């Protein structure tokens, strides 16, 4: 996903800013648009967005870095979010996270060397009554067991 | 009649395979050439029974649950389309004591029908509130809301009518209504259930706010972690625009009102209203000093009503049924009903809407059925990650605003999380401080730096070199956070920390 050529990136960013620039306070919407399309907000996009929205680069950069949702580096092909909220931890989410990290051989917030999977922390997915909960590329799962997770990681091609 | 089969499309039910259940039902029906009609409803909130499938063959709805895709052929063999007995048979869910004992006002419709059918919304009383508000006019509408005693359900419990009154009084051509759908408190999911299960109610509440205070535009600030709610809100807005219930000249009233959904970006602090408004304007979500109050000078400098999802979705109930009716529920200071979200280590977690009349013990035992792990429940945390811990000796505490405030606790957004006796309170405190450090907006030093220092202190306390000194330092840090924080993130971090230290001293001294 990181292999966008400069012209392609420019065209993509311009299409997004053109669509949203007339909305009031559009920066977050624009950043979501870029990240939805590319999986992250590349550093090269920052000056373009700044120019199109009449903001300084520092302002755009400041917003990207404030919000944890926006990433400046490409994610793995799959993103696994394990809930760290209290309800999930009371049902073993911490052990589940440790197990996933050990299986993948990474730390929380990192991506496996083969680029297959990123594991990110999240504080609550609103599924506290079906704890422990995880989110897989936008798909929510509840009452997740270690076996569920193993099966999933295998299907995503981890540990090969 | 062709049997109607209800399978929720609530995110919680989907997370347990509800879509697979639908696929299996459709496949089996085709194979057996049985006609049926599938309805995707919201969740009734009995999550331990999800996916909860209901069947209506003309003699009322019969429930089965929890249903997995592999159960489907067996259900067909047993004749579930006619409501026949089966191991998963639950009978009429509305008669289930867990549900029948609740007072569902705000959640009255959630889980019943297809949440995107405007026709069934109106049939179930939808839009009666807006009609009444238009009849009453703005001033009387605000009076009604104030008289109902409804307090904000997002956490701060500020009287809704007072806020609307302030916004209405401002002489400004442009005003806004902002719905706080950031639902950042872990352990809470009422906003999510409502947005997925009855989005029209939220939009009706926002519309009433708009015509009352004189705003023609609203925003829903939705957390990024809620893709399902985003889809349901988007679809609901489309339905209402096409039906002329959003847009210009609503219902021939001459009033305009429309809304947009804006998606947050993973910052807990953006649930705080001034931070949220910054974020909506496209900036870093840094908390701002009040005054000015948002109702005076809010989004883009204009008077803005900011209310939580549950607050706004309750407004139509108050108007349709009257302030007296709503105020008739609850007790002094805590009027109406509160959707409690029971989660964590209990056998029967879910959504329990009651009139502020439950003790913690009743909640944990009568509804929760004890712990899921069959061990004693040692602690509950009430009101999100920054709410206090209560030990078992306090389980007779009633869940209302005043009682909890008097004991240094908060009801917050109504989340209750149970922990069994394997919980390590030192770990809980470390998590609290870690959360504060992780989510701090950076404006105040105690919150930004003190929380990190606090985490180190807890680590030292665990190792036990100079324990009493470190415990005293941690207590001091709590005082600094309490007094030196601009918002509740730093300001409330002492709630869980102090309550853990007070009620579970042995955990911190290695003598448990
Ligand atoms: C750190 C912090 C986080 C908050 N998060 C939320 C939230 O996620 N949802 C919410 O409705 N209110 C939240 N609030 C409360 C809001 O600031 C505000 O009081 C509320 O949106 C007003 O709506 P209400 O009166 O209907 O409750 C938070 C407050 C603080 C200090
Ligand atoms: S208490 Fe923390 S989150 Fe709140 S304003 Fe201060 S630094 Fe920001
Ligand atoms: S605490 Fe994990 S989903 Fe809410």
XYZ file of C-alpha atoms and ligand atoms in Angstrom:
715
model
C 0.000 0.000 0.000
C 2.972 2.251 0.484
C 3.939 1.971 -3.154
C 1.867 4.859 -4.437
C 3.639 6.986 -6.976
C 3.689 10.714 -6.272
C 1.221 11.570 -9.060
C -1.242 8.944 -7.883
C -1.025 10.159 -4.322
C -1.511 13.724 -5.436
C -4.561 12.850 -7.521
C -6.085 10.905 -4.670
C -5.546 13.626 -2.093
C -6.846 16.318 -4.419
C -9.988 14.317 -5.146
C -10.647 14.016 -1.421
C -9.965 17.652 -0.584
C -12.079 18.806 -3.525
C -14.992 16.731 -2.251
C -14.750 17.943 1.342
C -13.163 21.391 1.360
C -16.488 23.251 1.426
C -17.570 21.585 4.628
C -16.900 23.494 7.800
C -13.792 22.260 9.618
C -13.010 19.525 7.118
C -9.522 18.413 8.207
C -10.494 15.295 10.153
C -12.843 14.232 7.396
C -10.057 14.634 4.855
C -7.622 12.628 6.964
C -10.217 9.869 7.341
C -10.699 9.915 3.586
C -6.984 9.502 2.936
C -6.571 6.801 5.547
C -9.640 4.903 4.325
C -8.134 4.880 0.842
C -4.513 4.130 1.694
C -4.550 2.572 5.128
C -2.478 5.438 6.526
C -1.710 9.113 6.060
C 1.620 9.321 4.231
C 3.928 12.174 5.181
C 3.902 13.331 1.547
C 0.153 13.959 1.815
C 0.557 16.502 4.609
C 1.816 19.499 2.559
C -0.796 18.819 -0.108
C -3.635 18.724 2.396
C -2.288 21.855 4.074
C -2.164 23.737 0.782
C -5.646 22.667 -0.296
C -7.274 23.514 3.039
C -5.339 26.717 3.605
C -3.654 25.446 6.734
C -0.024 25.338 7.758
C 1.858 22.060 7.520
C 2.431 22.221 11.254
C -1.299 22.405 11.866
C -2.016 19.365 9.725
C 0.875 17.448 11.219
C -0.266 18.429 14.714
C -3.702 16.975 14.069
C -2.391 13.759 12.535
C -0.131 13.194 15.528
C -2.781 14.065 18.125
C -5.228 11.378 17.044
C -4.175 7.806 17.593
C -6.496 6.559 14.890
C -4.394 8.168 12.179
C -1.195 6.370 11.327
C 1.796 7.745 9.483
C 3.150 4.355 8.509
C 1.377 1.640 6.564
C -0.413 -1.001 8.632
C -0.083 -4.713 8.047
C -2.429 -6.353 5.563
C -4.684 -7.109 8.511
C -5.229 -5.142 11.691
C -6.186 -6.868 14.918
C -7.433 -4.670 17.741
C -7.664 -6.305 21.148
C -9.781 -4.515 23.714
C -8.029 -3.247 26.824
C -11.172 -2.001 28.547
C -12.018 -3.148 32.060
C -14.903 -5.394 31.073
C -12.743 -7.301 28.638
C -9.820 -7.482 31.040
C -12.122 -8.907 33.695
C -12.772 -11.729 31.236
C -9.203 -12.503 30.269
C -8.435 -10.021 27.492
C -4.989 -9.371 28.857
C -3.990 -13.030 28.538
C -5.530 -13.055 25.078
C -3.456 -10.063 24.029
C -0.286 -11.588 25.489
C -1.001 -14.806 23.615
C -1.514 -12.980 20.327
C 1.666 -10.981 20.784
C 3.678 -14.078 21.643
C 2.302 -15.917 18.612
C 3.096 -13.010 16.329
C 6.404 -12.193 17.974
C 5.684 -8.453 18.126
C 4.843 -5.791 20.644
C 1.531 -4.019 20.842
C 1.374 -1.323 18.170
C 3.751 -3.187 15.856
C 3.452 -5.063 12.573
C 4.853 -8.517 11.861
C 8.042 -8.577 9.789
C 6.230 -10.107 6.802
C 3.752 -7.220 6.888
C 0.811 -9.569 7.433
C -0.619 -8.377 10.736
C -0.598 -5.294 12.941
C -1.811 -5.534 16.506
C -3.186 -2.400 18.091
C -4.607 -1.633 21.505
C -8.104 -0.231 21.796
C -9.975 0.921 24.879
C -13.471 -0.512 24.488
C -15.310 -1.576 21.373
C -18.778 -1.215 22.891
C -19.042 -4.985 23.132
C -18.439 -5.177 26.875
C -21.379 -7.546 27.379
C -19.710 -10.061 25.054
C -16.220 -9.844 26.523
C -13.474 -10.331 25.628
C -13.877 -8.480 22.353
C -11.569 -7.914 19.416
C -11.929 -6.182 16.075
C -10.521 -7.676 12.909
C -10.246 -5.222 10.058
C -13.501 -3.567 11.120
C -15.288 -6.803 11.959
C -16.274 -7.124 15.595
C -15.958 -10.422 17.488
C -17.147 -11.235 20.971
C -16.500 -13.900 23.634
C -13.223 -14.592 21.903
C -11.260 -17.619 23.082
C -7.597 -18.395 22.591
C -8.633 -21.059 20.047
C -10.710 -18.511 18.098
C -7.700 -16.263 17.943
C -5.330 -19.050 16.885
C -7.666 -20.044 14.064
C -7.934 -16.476 12.968
C -4.218 -15.727 13.003
C -3.615 -18.903 11.071
C -6.128 -17.901 8.406
C -4.355 -14.571 8.166
C -1.093 -16.342 7.501
C 0.742 -15.603 10.719
C 3.636 -17.552 12.123
C 4.731 -18.965 8.798
C -49.097 -15.938 7.715
C -45.553 -16.308 6.476
C -43.431 -16.707 9.609
C -41.312 -13.706 10.475
C -37.874 -14.533 11.816
C -36.070 -11.810 13.749
C -32.261 -11.909 13.858
C -30.550 -8.838 15.330
C -28.066 -6.818 13.345
C -26.735 -5.181 16.487
C -22.932 -5.217 16.498
C -22.868 -7.403 19.616
C -25.086 -10.031 17.996
C -23.045 -9.810 14.800
C -19.874 -10.305 16.831
C -21.299 -13.662 17.884
C -22.231 -14.800 14.391
C -25.734 -13.379 13.741
C -25.033 -13.044 10.012
C -23.973 -16.689 9.811
C -27.227 -17.602 11.523
C -29.190 -15.673 8.901
C -27.311 -17.408 6.084
C -27.977 -20.801 7.668
C -31.680 -20.044 8.129
C -32.071 -18.893 4.544
C -30.237 -21.934 3.214
C -32.323 -24.349 5.286
C -35.581 -22.620 4.332
C -34.699 -22.907 0.660
C -33.797 -26.545 1.064
C -37.095 -27.298 2.816
C -39.061 -24.929 0.570
C -40.452 -23.099 3.585
C -41.410 -19.485 3.071
C -40.238 -17.045 5.726
C -39.509 -13.396 6.122
C -36.322 -12.292 7.876
C -36.332 -9.065 9.910
C -33.054 -7.588 11.153
C -33.931 -5.940 14.460
C -31.786 -4.329 17.159
C -30.727 -6.187 20.275
C -33.015 -6.582 23.279
C -29.885 -6.307 25.381
C -29.876 -9.836 26.822
C -26.395 -10.382 25.495
C -25.709 -13.754 27.044
C -28.556 -15.029 24.846
C -27.280 -13.445 21.626
C -27.687 -14.209 18.850
C -31.288 -14.191 20.031
C -33.639 -15.350 17.283
C -37.351 -14.668 17.521
C -40.065 -16.267 15.413
C -43.567 -14.982 14.858
C -45.993 -17.287 13.092
C -49.026 -15.190 13.990
C -49.363 -16.104 17.654
C -46.784 -13.770 19.132
C -43.009 -13.845 19.138
C -41.164 -16.848 20.496
C -37.462 -16.574 21.237
C -34.555 -18.978 20.905
C -31.032 -18.334 22.021
C -28.141 -18.235 21.963
C -28.371 -19.583 18.414
C -25.306 -20.569 16.396
C -25.366 -21.414 12.707
C -24.832 -25.109 13.534
C -28.043 -25.106 15.592
C -30.188 -24.062 12.655
C -30.959 -27.453 11.023
C -31.998 -28.806 14.423
C -34.247 -25.806 15.022
C -35.978 -26.445 11.712
C -36.373 -30.142 12.564
C -37.953 -29.216 15.882
C -40.385 -26.862 14.104
C -39.113 -23.567 15.483
C -40.919 -21.642 12.753
C -44.088 -22.578 14.628
C -42.558 -21.814 18.011
C -42.046 -25.481 18.921
C -39.997 -26.671 21.931
C -36.225 -26.988 21.566
C -33.273 -26.870 23.937
C -32.770 -23.194 23.027
C -36.478 -22.307 23.370
C -36.986 -19.299 25.667
C -40.669 -18.493 25.188
C -41.908 -14.943 24.764
C -38.900 -12.744 25.462
C -41.017 -9.848 26.686
C -42.201 -12.108 29.479
C -38.641 -13.007 30.488
C -38.183 -11.711 34.051
C -34.871 -10.090 33.114
C -36.710 -7.890 30.612
C -40.214 -7.744 32.078
C -38.884 -6.269 35.334
C -37.302 -3.300 33.540
C -38.797 0.118 32.858
C -37.865 0.604 29.247
C -38.700 4.165 28.297
C -35.678 5.281 26.281
C -35.056 1.740 25.051
C -38.760 1.002 24.556
C -38.425 0.230 20.873
C -34.891 -1.124 20.765
C -34.845 -4.763 19.682
C -38.422 -4.906 18.495
C -38.512 -4.105 14.810
C -36.307 -3.191 11.880
C -34.727 0.031 13.164
C -34.650 1.499 9.657
C -38.366 1.130 8.995
C -39.891 4.568 9.378
C -43.352 3.072 9.164
C -42.785 0.851 12.203
C -41.095 3.726 14.054
C -44.162 5.891 13.641
C -46.472 2.986 14.458
C -44.599 2.554 17.752
C -45.067 6.168 18.775
C -42.216 7.745 16.862
C -42.490 11.468 16.042
C -45.209 12.052 18.622
C -42.566 13.974 20.588
C -41.683 16.304 17.743
C -45.355 16.962 16.993
C -45.933 17.892 20.614
C -42.868 20.155 20.643
C -44.101 21.962 17.536
C -47.504 22.355 19.143
C -46.083 23.650 22.418
C -43.578 26.020 20.872
C -39.987 26.499 22.066
C -40.587 28.120 25.422
C -43.065 25.557 26.673
C -40.916 22.744 25.290
C -37.963 23.897 27.376
C -40.251 24.177 30.401
C -41.466 20.641 29.837
C -37.937 19.318 29.599
C -36.877 21.147 32.751
C -39.932 19.920 34.627
C -39.202 16.322 33.644
C -36.007 16.375 35.699
C -34.013 14.774 32.874
C -30.291 15.099 33.529
C -27.582 14.549 30.957
C -26.738 10.873 30.666
C -23.262 11.371 29.239
C -21.617 11.593 32.632
C -21.852 15.081 34.089
C -25.613 14.787 34.803
C -26.345 18.440 34.052
C -30.088 19.281 33.779
C -30.976 19.100 30.086
C -33.670 21.788 30.274
C -31.285 24.353 31.753
C -28.783 23.853 28.937
C -31.492 24.212 26.277
C -32.808 27.304 27.968
C -29.382 28.951 27.796
C -28.911 28.070 24.132
C -32.402 29.248 23.255
C -31.872 32.601 24.971
C -28.862 33.485 22.834
C -29.642 35.916 20.046
C -27.748 34.359 17.153
C -28.652 33.580 13.569
C -26.664 30.355 13.569
C -26.809 27.740 16.315
C -25.923 24.069 16.445
C -27.027 20.835 18.053
C -24.201 18.378 18.665
C -24.814 14.829 19.735
C -22.022 13.374 21.796
C -21.709 9.816 20.480
C -18.103 9.371 21.499
C -19.047 6.781 24.150
C -15.472 6.563 25.316
C -16.071 5.024 28.746
C -15.054 1.402 28.610
C -17.825 -0.777 29.944
C -20.546 1.267 28.263
C -22.556 0.485 25.156
C -25.990 2.103 25.554
C -25.254 4.765 22.936
C -24.119 2.140 20.481
C -27.198 -0.052 21.033
C -29.466 2.924 20.615
C -27.833 4.243 17.454
C -28.012 0.787 15.929
C -31.355 -0.229 17.381
C -33.415 2.996 17.223
C -31.514 5.672 15.298
C -34.706 7.565 14.449
C -35.259 8.262 18.155
C -31.894 9.979 18.431
C -32.533 11.990 15.289
C -36.008 12.946 16.495
C -34.472 14.142 19.767
C -31.911 16.219 17.887
C -34.650 17.646 15.687
C -36.656 18.661 18.745
C -33.524 20.325 20.122
C -33.029 22.141 16.830
C -36.543 23.548 16.517
C -36.540 24.439 20.205
C -33.292 26.349 20.501
C -33.354 27.675 16.930
C -30.630 25.572 15.325
C -30.948 24.292 11.790
C -27.904 22.073 11.738
C -26.780 19.202 13.878
C -23.752 16.965 14.069
C -23.329 13.539 15.549
C -19.758 13.138 16.764
C -19.318 9.376 16.559
C -16.311 7.436 17.745
C -14.300 5.702 15.054
C -14.587 2.353 16.832
C -18.296 2.132 15.966
C -18.542 1.267 12.243
C -21.926 -0.431 12.648
C -23.488 2.603 14.290
C -22.033 4.737 11.535
C -23.790 2.660 8.916
C -27.130 2.631 10.725
C -27.062 6.375 11.341
C -26.109 7.048 7.729
C -28.958 4.873 6.481
C -31.440 6.429 8.924
C -30.505 9.948 7.828
C -31.077 8.977 4.192
C -34.512 7.521 4.994
C -35.559 10.670 6.854
C -34.274 13.024 4.182
C -36.257 11.174 1.557
C -39.344 11.282 3.781
C -39.004 15.033 4.338
C -38.288 14.583 8.030
C -34.819 16.051 7.709
C -34.085 19.003 5.481
C -36.093 22.120 4.888
C -39.607 22.941 6.054
C -39.961 19.912 8.329
C -43.499 18.550 8.373
C -44.671 21.861 6.969
C -43.498 23.692 10.096
C -41.386 26.166 8.186
C -38.372 24.950 10.201
C -35.191 23.539 8.672
C -33.045 20.934 10.303
C -30.493 18.497 8.988
C -27.648 16.528 10.481
C -24.307 15.033 9.536
C -22.224 12.358 11.148
C -18.621 13.223 11.931
C -16.257 10.464 12.919
C -13.762 10.837 15.760
C -10.259 9.485 15.660
C -9.597 7.395 18.724
C -9.119 10.077 21.372
C -10.974 9.466 24.651
C -10.665 13.101 25.654
C -12.738 14.118 22.630
C -15.786 12.929 24.579
C -15.296 16.002 26.754
C -17.500 18.612 25.150
C -15.041 21.449 24.541
C -12.469 19.019 23.178
C -15.164 17.527 20.958
C -16.023 20.919 19.511
C -12.331 21.536 18.746
C -12.224 18.183 17.008
C -15.389 18.949 15.033
C -13.713 22.113 13.821
C -10.838 19.988 12.570
C -8.271 20.694 15.264
C -6.392 18.811 17.957
C -8.840 17.802 20.650
C -7.477 20.010 23.381
C -9.819 20.845 26.221
C -10.814 24.510 26.448
C -11.397 26.630 29.514
C -15.053 27.313 30.351
C -16.708 29.824 30.368
C -17.825 30.513 27.767
C -20.178 27.555 27.927
C -20.836 25.821 24.607
C -24.498 26.814 24.942
C -23.300 30.412 24.704
C -20.298 30.087 22.416
C -19.707 26.623 21.036
C -19.157 25.137 17.592
C -17.635 27.701 15.201
C -18.340 30.277 17.898
C -22.110 29.759 17.756
C -24.436 28.756 20.625
C -24.417 24.975 20.735
C -26.415 22.372 22.598
C -24.205 19.369 23.335
C -26.008 16.311 24.628
C -25.318 12.645 24.915
C -27.080 10.055 22.701
C -29.199 8.685 25.543
C -30.221 12.167 26.690
C -31.335 13.151 23.187
C -33.127 9.872 22.553
C -35.038 10.360 25.807
C -36.324 13.793 24.817
C -39.060 12.423 22.494
C -40.312 10.229 25.353
C -40.502 13.218 27.693
C -42.435 15.263 25.162
C -44.709 12.551 23.841
C -45.705 11.329 27.289
C -45.272 14.500 29.278
C -42.936 15.765 31.994
C -45.171 14.407 34.750
C -45.026 10.926 33.326
C -41.241 10.913 33.073
C -40.711 12.518 36.455
C -42.945 9.872 37.960
C -40.048 7.459 37.590
C -36.994 7.587 39.813
C -36.369 9.585 42.947
C -35.420 13.063 44.065
C -32.438 14.237 42.065
C -32.484 11.109 39.906
C -35.681 11.351 37.904
C -36.718 9.087 35.081
C -34.835 5.979 34.109
C -31.202 5.054 33.568
C -30.012 2.500 31.038
C -27.436 0.576 33.069
C -24.849 -1.339 31.129
C -23.765 -4.414 33.011
C -20.604 -6.010 31.715
C -17.455 -7.812 32.627
C -17.477 -10.909 34.762
C -21.179 -11.735 35.188
C -23.258 -14.584 33.800
C -25.995 -12.401 32.339
C -24.547 -9.115 31.074
C -26.573 -6.610 29.123
C -28.702 -3.495 29.140
C -30.935 -2.869 32.155
C -33.107 0.248 32.087
C -34.520 0.966 35.522
C -35.845 3.926 37.482
C -32.772 4.444 39.706
C -34.150 1.814 42.068
C -31.510 -0.922 42.123
C -28.692 -1.615 44.503
C -25.391 -2.897 43.186
C -26.161 -6.284 44.702
C -29.563 -6.534 43.017
C -27.936 -5.647 39.760
C -25.151 -8.203 40.122
C -27.304 -11.009 41.473
C -30.833 -10.616 40.123
C -29.744 -9.471 36.688
C -26.104 -10.539 36.445
C -26.667 -13.945 38.001
C -23.296 -13.774 39.757
C -19.915 -14.057 38.122
C -19.361 -15.876 34.851
C -16.407 -17.657 36.387
C -18.458 -18.966 39.350
C -16.165 -17.174 41.805
C -17.173 -14.457 44.264
C -17.463 -10.940 42.819
C -14.829 -8.903 44.636
C -15.248 -5.441 43.137
C -17.289 -3.428 40.691
C -16.235 -0.325 38.853
C -19.072 2.097 38.185
C -19.078 4.916 35.654
C -16.296 3.984 33.286
C -12.512 3.784 33.574
C -12.429 6.862 35.810
C -15.203 5.739 38.124
C -14.682 4.420 41.641
C -14.327 0.762 42.652
C -16.799 -0.550 45.178
C -15.902 -3.546 47.349
C -18.420 -6.256 48.236
C -19.111 -4.534 51.578
C -20.677 -1.650 49.631
C -22.869 -3.717 47.331
C -26.025 -2.515 49.062
C -25.439 0.973 47.681
C -28.351 2.189 45.566
C -27.408 3.274 42.054
C -28.478 6.904 41.986
C -26.613 10.180 41.478
C -26.769 11.505 45.047
C -25.837 8.373 46.924
C -22.812 7.705 44.769
C -21.650 11.319 44.815
C -21.836 11.302 48.619
C -19.415 8.384 48.772
C -16.882 9.778 46.321
C -18.146 7.745 43.390
C -19.990 8.533 40.165
C -22.727 6.980 38.089
C -21.305 8.489 34.901
C -22.773 7.032 31.743
C -24.136 4.065 33.685
C -21.542 1.377 33.039
C -20.996 -1.257 35.724
C -18.128 -3.717 35.368
C -17.762 -6.713 37.674
C -14.494 -8.375 38.701
C -14.175 -11.721 40.467
C -11.773 -12.464 43.311
C -8.816 -12.985 40.992
C -8.695 -9.242 40.324
C -5.442 -7.568 41.311
C -6.231 -4.035 42.441
C -2.628 -2.904 42.047
C -2.933 -3.843 38.405
C -6.260 -1.990 38.135
C -4.679 1.160 39.522
C -1.728 0.835 37.188
C -4.140 0.467 34.253
C -6.018 3.565 35.385
C -2.867 5.686 35.439
C -1.701 4.186 32.181
C -5.042 5.106 30.637
C -4.765 8.670 31.939
C -1.262 8.988 30.486
C -2.322 7.405 27.191
C -5.330 9.674 26.717
C -4.174 12.967 28.219
C -4.602 15.914 25.870
C -1.392 17.305 27.316
C -2.628 20.632 28.571
C -2.148 20.137 32.312
C 1.126 18.922 33.800
C -0.387 16.695 36.521
C -2.403 14.783 33.954
C 0.329 14.615 31.320
C 3.333 13.945 33.512
C 1.886 12.989 36.887
C 0.091 10.000 35.420
C 3.350 8.607 34.021
C 5.040 9.182 37.357
C 2.064 7.485 39.026
C 2.548 4.393 36.892
C 6.160 4.212 38.060
C 5.057 4.614 41.663
C 2.652 1.716 41.335
C 5.420 -0.416 39.892
C 7.599 0.443 42.908
C 4.752 -0.233 45.306
C 4.370 -3.643 43.781
C 8.045 -4.380 44.295
C 7.796 -3.008 47.813
C 11.101 -1.171 48.495
C 9.714 1.818 50.339
C 6.078 1.042 50.183
C 4.591 3.420 52.730
C 6.481 6.356 51.273
C 5.357 5.507 47.752
C 1.759 5.044 48.875
C 1.867 8.491 50.443
C 3.291 9.921 47.212
C 0.513 8.261 45.232
C -2.080 9.818 47.541
C -0.403 13.178 47.070
C -0.451 12.709 43.305
C -4.217 12.145 43.522
C -4.615 15.486 45.303
C -2.533 17.222 42.633
C -4.586 15.623 39.863
C -7.837 16.552 41.548
C -6.898 20.188 41.946
C -4.643 20.758 38.958
C -6.703 19.341 36.094
C -8.751 21.320 33.655
C -11.107 18.455 32.839
C -12.446 15.220 34.206
C -9.779 13.047 32.634
C -7.116 14.129 35.065
C -9.679 15.271 37.597
C -11.430 11.923 37.956
C -8.412 9.645 37.792
C -8.246 9.842 41.615
C -11.681 8.137 41.896
C -10.529 4.644 40.970
C -7.100 5.107 42.541
C -8.304 6.318 45.927
C -11.163 3.855 46.160
C -8.811 0.975 45.385
C -6.316 2.145 48.009
C -9.028 2.626 50.605
C -10.992 -0.567 50.119
C -8.291 -3.000 49.096
C -5.287 -1.988 51.209
C -3.936 -5.523 51.408
C -3.372 -5.679 47.660
C -0.945 -2.786 47.915
C 0.937 -4.169 50.883
C 1.368 -7.666 49.640
C -0.748 -8.955 52.526
C -3.835 -9.968 50.684
C -12.706 13.148 29.803
C -14.169 13.226 29.525
C -14.746 12.356 28.615
C -16.102 12.422 28.324
N -16.624 11.522 27.429
C -17.942 11.582 27.131
C -18.496 10.668 26.191
O -17.809 9.798 25.641
N -19.823 10.779 25.898
C -20.608 11.742 26.489
O -21.782 11.799 26.186
N -20.110 12.612 27.383
C -18.795 12.558 27.717
N -18.279 13.467 28.606
C -19.188 14.507 29.158
C -19.295 15.700 28.216
O -18.249 16.601 28.502
C -20.619 16.450 28.369
O -20.867 16.645 29.714
C -21.797 15.719 27.775
O -21.566 15.418 26.435
C -23.050 16.569 27.845
O -24.176 15.842 27.430
P -25.286 15.390 28.480
O -25.588 16.589 29.325
O -26.445 14.975 27.662
O -24.707 14.286 29.279
C -16.918 13.399 28.947
C -16.338 14.281 29.858
C -14.997 14.188 30.165
C -14.416 15.139 31.157
S -6.896 17.086 32.724
Fe -5.677 16.029 31.153
S -7.076 15.712 29.449
Fe -8.047 17.218 30.809
S -7.418 19.195 29.983
Fe -5.882 18.656 31.492
S -4.288 17.556 30.332
Fe -6.084 17.648 29.031
S -14.470 -3.079 27.579
Fe -13.964 -4.329 25.885
S -15.571 -3.903 24.524
Fe -15.980 -2.536 26.167
